[in-house]
Tab-separated table of C-alpha atoms and ligand atoms in Angstrom:
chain	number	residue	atom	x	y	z
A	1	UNK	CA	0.000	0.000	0.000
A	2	UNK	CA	0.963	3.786	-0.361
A	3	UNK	CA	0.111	5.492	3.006
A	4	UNK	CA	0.018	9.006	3.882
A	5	UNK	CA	0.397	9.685	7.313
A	6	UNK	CA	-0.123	13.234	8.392
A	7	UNK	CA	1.333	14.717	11.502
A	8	UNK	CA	4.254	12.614	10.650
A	9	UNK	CA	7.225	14.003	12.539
A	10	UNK	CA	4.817	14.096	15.896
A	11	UNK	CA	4.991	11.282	18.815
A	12	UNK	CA	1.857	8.732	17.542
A	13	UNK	CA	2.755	9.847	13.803
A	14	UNK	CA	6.182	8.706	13.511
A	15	UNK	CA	5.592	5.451	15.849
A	16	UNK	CA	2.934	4.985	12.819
A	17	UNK	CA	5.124	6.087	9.996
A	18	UNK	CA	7.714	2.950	11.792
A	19	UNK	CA	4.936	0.324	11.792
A	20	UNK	CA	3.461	0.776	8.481
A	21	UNK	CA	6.944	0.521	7.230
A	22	UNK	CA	7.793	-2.624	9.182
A	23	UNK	CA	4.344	-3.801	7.603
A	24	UNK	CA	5.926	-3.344	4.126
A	25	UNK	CA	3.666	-0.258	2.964
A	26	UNK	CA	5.459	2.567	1.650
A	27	UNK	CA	4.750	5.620	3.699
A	28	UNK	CA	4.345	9.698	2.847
A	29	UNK	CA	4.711	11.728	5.532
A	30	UNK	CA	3.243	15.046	6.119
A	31	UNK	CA	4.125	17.582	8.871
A	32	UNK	CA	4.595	21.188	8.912
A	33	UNK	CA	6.493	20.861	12.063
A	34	UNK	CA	4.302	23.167	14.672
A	35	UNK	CA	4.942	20.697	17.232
A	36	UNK	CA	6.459	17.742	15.581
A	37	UNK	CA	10.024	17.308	14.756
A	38	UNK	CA	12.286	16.135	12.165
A	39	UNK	CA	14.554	14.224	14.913
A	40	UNK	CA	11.469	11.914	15.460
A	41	UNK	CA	11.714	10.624	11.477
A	42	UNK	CA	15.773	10.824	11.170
A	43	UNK	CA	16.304	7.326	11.284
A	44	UNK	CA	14.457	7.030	8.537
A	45	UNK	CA	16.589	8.729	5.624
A	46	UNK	CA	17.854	5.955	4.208
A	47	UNK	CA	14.723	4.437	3.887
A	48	UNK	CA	13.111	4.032	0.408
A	49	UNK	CA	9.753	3.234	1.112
A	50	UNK	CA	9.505	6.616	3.166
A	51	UNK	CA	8.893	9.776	1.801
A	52	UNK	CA	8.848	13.224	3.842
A	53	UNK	CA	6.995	16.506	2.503
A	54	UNK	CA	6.923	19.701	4.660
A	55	UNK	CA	3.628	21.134	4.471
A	56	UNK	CA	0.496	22.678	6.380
A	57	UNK	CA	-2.557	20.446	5.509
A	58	UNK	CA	-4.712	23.302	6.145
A	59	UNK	CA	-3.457	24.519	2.539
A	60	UNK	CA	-4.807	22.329	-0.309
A	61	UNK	CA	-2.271	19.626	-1.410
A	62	UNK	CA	-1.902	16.533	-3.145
A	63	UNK	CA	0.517	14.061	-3.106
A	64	UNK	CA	-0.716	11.624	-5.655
A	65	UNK	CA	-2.642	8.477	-6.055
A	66	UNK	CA	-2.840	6.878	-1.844
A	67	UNK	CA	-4.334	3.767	-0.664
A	68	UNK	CA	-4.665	4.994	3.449
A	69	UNK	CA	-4.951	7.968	5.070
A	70	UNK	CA	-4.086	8.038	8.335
A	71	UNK	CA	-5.020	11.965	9.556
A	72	UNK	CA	-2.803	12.376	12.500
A	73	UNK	CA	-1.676	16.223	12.282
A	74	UNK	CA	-2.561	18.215	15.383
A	75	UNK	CA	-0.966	19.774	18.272
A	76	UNK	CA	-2.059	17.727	21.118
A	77	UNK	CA	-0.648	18.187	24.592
A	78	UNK	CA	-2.989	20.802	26.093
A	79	UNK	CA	0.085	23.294	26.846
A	80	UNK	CA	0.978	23.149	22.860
A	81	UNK	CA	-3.005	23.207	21.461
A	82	UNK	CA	-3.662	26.382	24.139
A	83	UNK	CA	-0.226	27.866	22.547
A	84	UNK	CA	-1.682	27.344	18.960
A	85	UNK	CA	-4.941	27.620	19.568
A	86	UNK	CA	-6.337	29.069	16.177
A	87	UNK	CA	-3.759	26.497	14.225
A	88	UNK	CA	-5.747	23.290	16.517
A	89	UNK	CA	-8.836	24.660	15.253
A	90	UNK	CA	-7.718	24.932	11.751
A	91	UNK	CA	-5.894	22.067	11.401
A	92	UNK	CA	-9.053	19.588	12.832
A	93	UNK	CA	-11.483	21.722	10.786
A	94	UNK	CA	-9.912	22.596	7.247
A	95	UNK	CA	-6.854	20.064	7.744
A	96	UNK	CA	-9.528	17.492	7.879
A	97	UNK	CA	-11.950	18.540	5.268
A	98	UNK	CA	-9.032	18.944	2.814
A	99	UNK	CA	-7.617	15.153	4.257
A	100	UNK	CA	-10.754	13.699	3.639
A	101	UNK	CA	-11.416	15.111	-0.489
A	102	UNK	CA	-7.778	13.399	-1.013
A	103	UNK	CA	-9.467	10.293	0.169
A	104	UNK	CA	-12.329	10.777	-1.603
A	105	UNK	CA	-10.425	11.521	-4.878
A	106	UNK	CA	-8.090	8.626	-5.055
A	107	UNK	CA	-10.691	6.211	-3.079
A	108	UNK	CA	-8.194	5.749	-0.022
A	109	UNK	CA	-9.449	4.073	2.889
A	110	UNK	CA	-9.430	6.955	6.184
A	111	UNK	CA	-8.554	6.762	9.268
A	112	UNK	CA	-8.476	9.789	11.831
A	113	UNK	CA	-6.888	10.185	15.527
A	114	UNK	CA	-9.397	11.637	18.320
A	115	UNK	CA	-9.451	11.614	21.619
A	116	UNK	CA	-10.437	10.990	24.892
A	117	UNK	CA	-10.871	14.597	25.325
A	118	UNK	CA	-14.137	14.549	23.455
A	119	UNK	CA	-15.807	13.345	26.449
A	120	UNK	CA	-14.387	16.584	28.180
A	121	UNK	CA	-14.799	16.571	32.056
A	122	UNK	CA	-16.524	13.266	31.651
A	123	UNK	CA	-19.841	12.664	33.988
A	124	UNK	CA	-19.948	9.189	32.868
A	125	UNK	CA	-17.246	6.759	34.640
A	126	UNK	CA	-15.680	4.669	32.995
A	127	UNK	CA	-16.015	6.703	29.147
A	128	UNK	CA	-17.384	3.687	26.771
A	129	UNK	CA	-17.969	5.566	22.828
A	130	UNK	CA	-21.701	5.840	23.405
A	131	UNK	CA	-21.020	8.819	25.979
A	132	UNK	CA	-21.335	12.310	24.118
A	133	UNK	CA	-19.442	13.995	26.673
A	134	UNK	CA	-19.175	17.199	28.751
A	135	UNK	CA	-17.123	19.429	26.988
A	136	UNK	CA	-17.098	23.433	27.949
A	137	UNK	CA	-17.252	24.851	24.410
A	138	UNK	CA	-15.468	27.997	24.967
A	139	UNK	CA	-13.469	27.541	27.951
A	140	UNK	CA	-9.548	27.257	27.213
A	141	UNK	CA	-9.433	22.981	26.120
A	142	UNK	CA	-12.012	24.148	23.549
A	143	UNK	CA	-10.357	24.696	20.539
A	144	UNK	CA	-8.942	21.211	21.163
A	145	UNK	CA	-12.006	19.217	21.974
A	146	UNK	CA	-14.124	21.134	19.709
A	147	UNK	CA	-11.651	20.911	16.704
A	148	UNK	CA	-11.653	17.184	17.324
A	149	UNK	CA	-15.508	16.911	17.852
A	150	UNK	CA	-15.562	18.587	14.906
A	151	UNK	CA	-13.185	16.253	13.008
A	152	UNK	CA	-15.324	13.084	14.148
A	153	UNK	CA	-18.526	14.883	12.401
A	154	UNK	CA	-16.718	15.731	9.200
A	155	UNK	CA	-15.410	12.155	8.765
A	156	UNK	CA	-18.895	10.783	9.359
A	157	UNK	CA	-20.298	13.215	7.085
A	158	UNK	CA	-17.618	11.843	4.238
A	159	UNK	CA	-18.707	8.759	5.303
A	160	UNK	CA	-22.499	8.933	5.380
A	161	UNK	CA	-22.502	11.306	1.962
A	162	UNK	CA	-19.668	10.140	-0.089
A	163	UNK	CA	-19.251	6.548	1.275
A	164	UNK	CA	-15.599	7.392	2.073
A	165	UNK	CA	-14.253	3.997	4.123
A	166	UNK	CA	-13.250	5.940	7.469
A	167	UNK	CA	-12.336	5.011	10.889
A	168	UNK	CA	-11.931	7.447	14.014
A	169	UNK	CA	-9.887	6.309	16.916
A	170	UNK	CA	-10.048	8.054	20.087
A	171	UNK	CA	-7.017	8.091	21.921
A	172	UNK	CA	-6.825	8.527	25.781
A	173	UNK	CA	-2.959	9.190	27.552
A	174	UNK	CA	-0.217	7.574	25.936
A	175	UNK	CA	3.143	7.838	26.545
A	176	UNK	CA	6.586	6.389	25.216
A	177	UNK	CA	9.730	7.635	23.676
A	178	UNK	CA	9.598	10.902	21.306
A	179	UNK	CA	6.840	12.767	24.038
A	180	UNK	CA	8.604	16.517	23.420
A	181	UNK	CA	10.398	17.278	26.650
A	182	UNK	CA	8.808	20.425	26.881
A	183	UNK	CA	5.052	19.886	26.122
A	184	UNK	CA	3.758	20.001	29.516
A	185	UNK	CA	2.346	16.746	29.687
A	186	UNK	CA	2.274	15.003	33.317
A	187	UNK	CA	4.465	11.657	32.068
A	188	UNK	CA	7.144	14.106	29.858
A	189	UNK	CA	7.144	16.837	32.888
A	190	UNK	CA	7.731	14.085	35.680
A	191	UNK	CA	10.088	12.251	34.218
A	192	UNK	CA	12.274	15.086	33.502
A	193	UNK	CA	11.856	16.714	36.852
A	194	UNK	CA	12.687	13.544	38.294
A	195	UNK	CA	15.817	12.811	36.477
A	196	UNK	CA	16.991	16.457	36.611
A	197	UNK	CA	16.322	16.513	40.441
A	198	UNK	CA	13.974	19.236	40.318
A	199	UNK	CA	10.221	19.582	41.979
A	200	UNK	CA	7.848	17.467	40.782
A	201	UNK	CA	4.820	19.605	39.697
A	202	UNK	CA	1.158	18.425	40.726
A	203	UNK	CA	-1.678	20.357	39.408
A	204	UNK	CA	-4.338	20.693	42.111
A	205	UNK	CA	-4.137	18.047	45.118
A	206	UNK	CA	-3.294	15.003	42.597
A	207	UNK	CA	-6.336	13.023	42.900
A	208	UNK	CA	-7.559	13.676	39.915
A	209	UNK	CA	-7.438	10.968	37.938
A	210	UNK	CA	-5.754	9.788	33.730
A	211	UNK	CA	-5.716	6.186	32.615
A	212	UNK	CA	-1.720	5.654	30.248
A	213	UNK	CA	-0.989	4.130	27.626
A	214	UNK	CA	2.326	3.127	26.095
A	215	UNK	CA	3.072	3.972	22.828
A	216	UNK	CA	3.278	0.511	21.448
A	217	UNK	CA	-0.176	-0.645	22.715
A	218	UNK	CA	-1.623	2.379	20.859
A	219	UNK	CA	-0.359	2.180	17.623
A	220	UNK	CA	-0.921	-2.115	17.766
A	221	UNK	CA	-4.789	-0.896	18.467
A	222	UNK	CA	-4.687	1.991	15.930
A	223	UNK	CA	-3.837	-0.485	13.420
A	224	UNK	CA	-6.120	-3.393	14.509
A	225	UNK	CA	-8.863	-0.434	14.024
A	226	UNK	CA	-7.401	0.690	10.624
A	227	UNK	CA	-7.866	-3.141	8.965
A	228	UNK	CA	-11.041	-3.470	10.520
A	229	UNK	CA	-14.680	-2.270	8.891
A	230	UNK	CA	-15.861	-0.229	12.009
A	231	UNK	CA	-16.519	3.587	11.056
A	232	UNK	CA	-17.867	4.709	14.376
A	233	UNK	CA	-15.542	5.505	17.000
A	234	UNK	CA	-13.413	2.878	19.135
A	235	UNK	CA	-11.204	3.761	22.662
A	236	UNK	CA	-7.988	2.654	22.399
A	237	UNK	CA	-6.436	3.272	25.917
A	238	UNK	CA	-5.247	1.680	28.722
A	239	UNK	CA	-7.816	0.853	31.396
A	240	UNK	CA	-5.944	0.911	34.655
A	241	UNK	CA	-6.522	4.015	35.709
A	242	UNK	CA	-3.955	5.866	38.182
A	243	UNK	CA	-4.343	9.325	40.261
A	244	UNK	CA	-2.085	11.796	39.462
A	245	UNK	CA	0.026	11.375	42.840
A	246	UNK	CA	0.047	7.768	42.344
A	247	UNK	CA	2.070	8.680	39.031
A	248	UNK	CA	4.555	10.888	40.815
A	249	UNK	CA	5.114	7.453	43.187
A	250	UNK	CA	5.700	5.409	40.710
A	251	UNK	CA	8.023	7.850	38.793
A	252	UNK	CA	9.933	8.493	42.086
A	253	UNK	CA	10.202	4.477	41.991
A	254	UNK	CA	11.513	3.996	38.591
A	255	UNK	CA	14.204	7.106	37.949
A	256	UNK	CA	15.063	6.104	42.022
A	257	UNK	CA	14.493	9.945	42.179
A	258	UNK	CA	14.060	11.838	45.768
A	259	UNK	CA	12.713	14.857	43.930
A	260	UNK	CA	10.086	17.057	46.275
A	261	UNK	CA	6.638	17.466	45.434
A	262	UNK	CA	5.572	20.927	44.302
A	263	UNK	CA	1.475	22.013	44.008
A	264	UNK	CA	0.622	23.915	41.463
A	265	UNK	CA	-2.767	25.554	40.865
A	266	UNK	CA	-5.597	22.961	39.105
A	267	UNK	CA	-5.746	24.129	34.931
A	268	UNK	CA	-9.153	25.483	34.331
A	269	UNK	CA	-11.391	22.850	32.323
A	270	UNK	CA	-8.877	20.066	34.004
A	271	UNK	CA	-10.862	16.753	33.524
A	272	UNK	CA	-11.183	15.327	37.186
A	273	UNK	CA	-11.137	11.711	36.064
A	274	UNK	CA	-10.354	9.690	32.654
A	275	UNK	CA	-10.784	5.849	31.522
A	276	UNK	CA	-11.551	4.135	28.472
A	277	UNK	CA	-14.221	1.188	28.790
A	278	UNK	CA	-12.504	-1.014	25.502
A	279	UNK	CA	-14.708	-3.259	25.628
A	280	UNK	CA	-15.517	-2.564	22.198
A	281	UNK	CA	-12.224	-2.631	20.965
A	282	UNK	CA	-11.388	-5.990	22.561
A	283	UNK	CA	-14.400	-7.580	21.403
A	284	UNK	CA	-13.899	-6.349	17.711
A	285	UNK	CA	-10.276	-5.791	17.364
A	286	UNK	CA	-9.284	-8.438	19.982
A	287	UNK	CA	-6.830	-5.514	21.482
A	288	UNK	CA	-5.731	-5.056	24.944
A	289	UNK	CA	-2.944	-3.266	25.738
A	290	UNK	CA	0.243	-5.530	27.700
A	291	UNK	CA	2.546	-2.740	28.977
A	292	UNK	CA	1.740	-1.195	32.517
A	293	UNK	CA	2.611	1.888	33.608
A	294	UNK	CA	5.384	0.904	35.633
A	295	UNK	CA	7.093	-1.014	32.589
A	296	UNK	CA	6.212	1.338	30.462
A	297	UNK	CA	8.091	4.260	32.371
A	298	UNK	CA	11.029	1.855	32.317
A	299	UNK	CA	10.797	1.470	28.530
A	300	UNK	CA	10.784	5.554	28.175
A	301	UNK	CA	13.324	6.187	30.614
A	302	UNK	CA	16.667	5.580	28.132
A	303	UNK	CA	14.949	7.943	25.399
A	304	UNK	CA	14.179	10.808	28.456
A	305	UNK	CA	17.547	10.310	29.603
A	306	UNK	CA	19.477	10.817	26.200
A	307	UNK	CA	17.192	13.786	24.719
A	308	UNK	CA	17.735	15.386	28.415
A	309	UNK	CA	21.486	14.967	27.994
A	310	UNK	CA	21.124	16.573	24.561
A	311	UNK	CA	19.804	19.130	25.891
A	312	UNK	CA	22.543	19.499	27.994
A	313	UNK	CA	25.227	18.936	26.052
B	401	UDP	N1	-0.504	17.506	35.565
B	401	UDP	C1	0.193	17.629	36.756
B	401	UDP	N2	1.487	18.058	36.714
B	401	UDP	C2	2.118	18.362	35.560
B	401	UDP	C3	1.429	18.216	34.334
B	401	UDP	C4	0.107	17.784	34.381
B	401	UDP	O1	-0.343	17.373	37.846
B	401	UDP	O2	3.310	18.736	35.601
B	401	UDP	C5	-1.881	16.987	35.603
B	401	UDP	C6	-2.905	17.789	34.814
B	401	UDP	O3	-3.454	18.817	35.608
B	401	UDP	C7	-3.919	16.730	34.452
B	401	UDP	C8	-3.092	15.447	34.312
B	401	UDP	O4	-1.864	15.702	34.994
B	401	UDP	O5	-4.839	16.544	35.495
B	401	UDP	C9	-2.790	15.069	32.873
B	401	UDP	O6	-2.324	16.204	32.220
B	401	UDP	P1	-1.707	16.189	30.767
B	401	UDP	O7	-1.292	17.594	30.445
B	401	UDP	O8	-0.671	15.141	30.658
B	401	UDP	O9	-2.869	15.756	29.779
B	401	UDP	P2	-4.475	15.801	29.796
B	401	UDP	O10	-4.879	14.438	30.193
B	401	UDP	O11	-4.952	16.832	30.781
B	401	UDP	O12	-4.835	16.153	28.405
């Protein structure tokens, strides 16, 4: 197959651009490097199969005849989509529309990343697909969770009008190596503090409440989803579900850090608990993800230790 994978040079999007190429397809990637980064594809340069294009998909493009789309471009950590706030909104809105006429012109199969965050400050414990959410829609998270909301109604619209062959996976906390350093996240901010020594920031009093997922998991369910025929939306996420200050612990266990605790004031909007129900995704996918958290922090810790030392250099 020829793939395009948008959002390329961004954490999921390059784990994606690796599998597909392990899988044999031959991959475009598309980025115009808001928040992604060319480090994240540079192992690939010798490779053939891969292709990389620097552009904004918000601007109409083509890149010839595709069999897959997999729609990946967006900022996504809530410190980067607040920082680009009109670009999140542009990129799920226009990005998208423009993503999905490729498809429809060259008859490529679709697949698009959501997210958890659709189900906002969820009222409904755990979040199974059925929920439609509790999203403020013009607090600060908006022009994430709306752009996305939007996203899942444009693909269903291609879908339902122009029988485009779509999928939408929403994606709850994952985590692995190539999370930016800087982009504010709670796994990417603790491990650093933790390895640099410094305080280890906790928004509010920690007992709120995200559900991880490491990187490999993800992107074995994203692809389950993407050879499958389901076009309404599937969790992919990791069920266990851990409070915030039960993350710190278990980073303090890993890096063997002593690192204090600092609080920090609660975001506005900040969802007070998160956790996919998959049932539907191990019932028609057969997924569950293997890694837990405290493996999976092991895994990441050689990649946050070398791009810290980089930094340091
Ligand atoms: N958080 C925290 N300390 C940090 C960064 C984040 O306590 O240094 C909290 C944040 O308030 C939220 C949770 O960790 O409740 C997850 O935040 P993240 O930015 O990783 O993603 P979100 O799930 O909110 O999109």
């Amino acid at each position: 197959m020829r793939v395009l994978v948008t959002g390329a040079a961004g954490f999921l999007g390059s784990h994606l651009c690796d599998a597909l190429l392990a899988n044999g397809d031959h991959v475009v990637g598309v980025d115009n490097l808001v928040t992604g980064s060319l480090a994240n594809l540079a192992h690939l340069s010798n490779e053939s199969r891969f292709a990389f294009v620097e552009q904004d998909i918000t601007e109409s493009f083509d890149v010839g005849a595709i069999d897959y789309i997999f729609n990946f471009a967006s900022p996504a950590s809530p410190v980067d989509y607040m920082k680009h706030g009109i670009e999140t909104l542009r990129v799920g809105s226009v990005g998208t529309l423009n993503c999905l006429e490729l498809a429809r012109r060259y008859e490529a199969k679709f697949l698009i990343s959501s997210t958890s965050e659709c189900y906002g400050d969820p009222q409904e414990h755990p979040q199974k697909e059925s929920y439609w959410g509790n999203v403020n829609p013009i607090g600060p998270r908006s022009v994430y969770d709306e752009s996305k909301r939007f996203a899942e109604a444009a693909v269903m619209a291609y879908h339902r009008y122009h029988r485009v062959d779509t999928r939408i996976v929403r994606i709850f906390n994952t985590y692995g190596p190539r999370l930016q350093l800087n982009d504010g996240r709670v796994i990417s901010n603790l491990l650093k503090q933790a390895l640099l020594g410094e305080p280890m920031t906790i928004y509010g009093n920690g007992m709120q409440s995200r559900s991880f997922c490491y990187v490999s998991d993800e992107i074995d369910g994203i692809l389950r989803l993407a050879a499958s025929e389901e076009h309404l939306p599937v969790n992919i996420g990791n069920p266990t579900e851990f409070t915030i200050l039960d993350c710190v612990r278990l980073v303090q266990k890993v890096t063997g850090s002593n690192s204090e605790i600092k609080f920090a004031p609660m975001p506005e909007d900040d969802p007070r608990q998160r956790k996919p129900d998959i049932t539907k995704a191990r019932t028609l996918l057969g997924w569950e993800p293997k890694i837990n958290l405290e493996a999976g922090l092991r895994l990441s810790l050689p990649y946050f230790k070398a791009a810290l030392a980089g930094i340091h250099d």
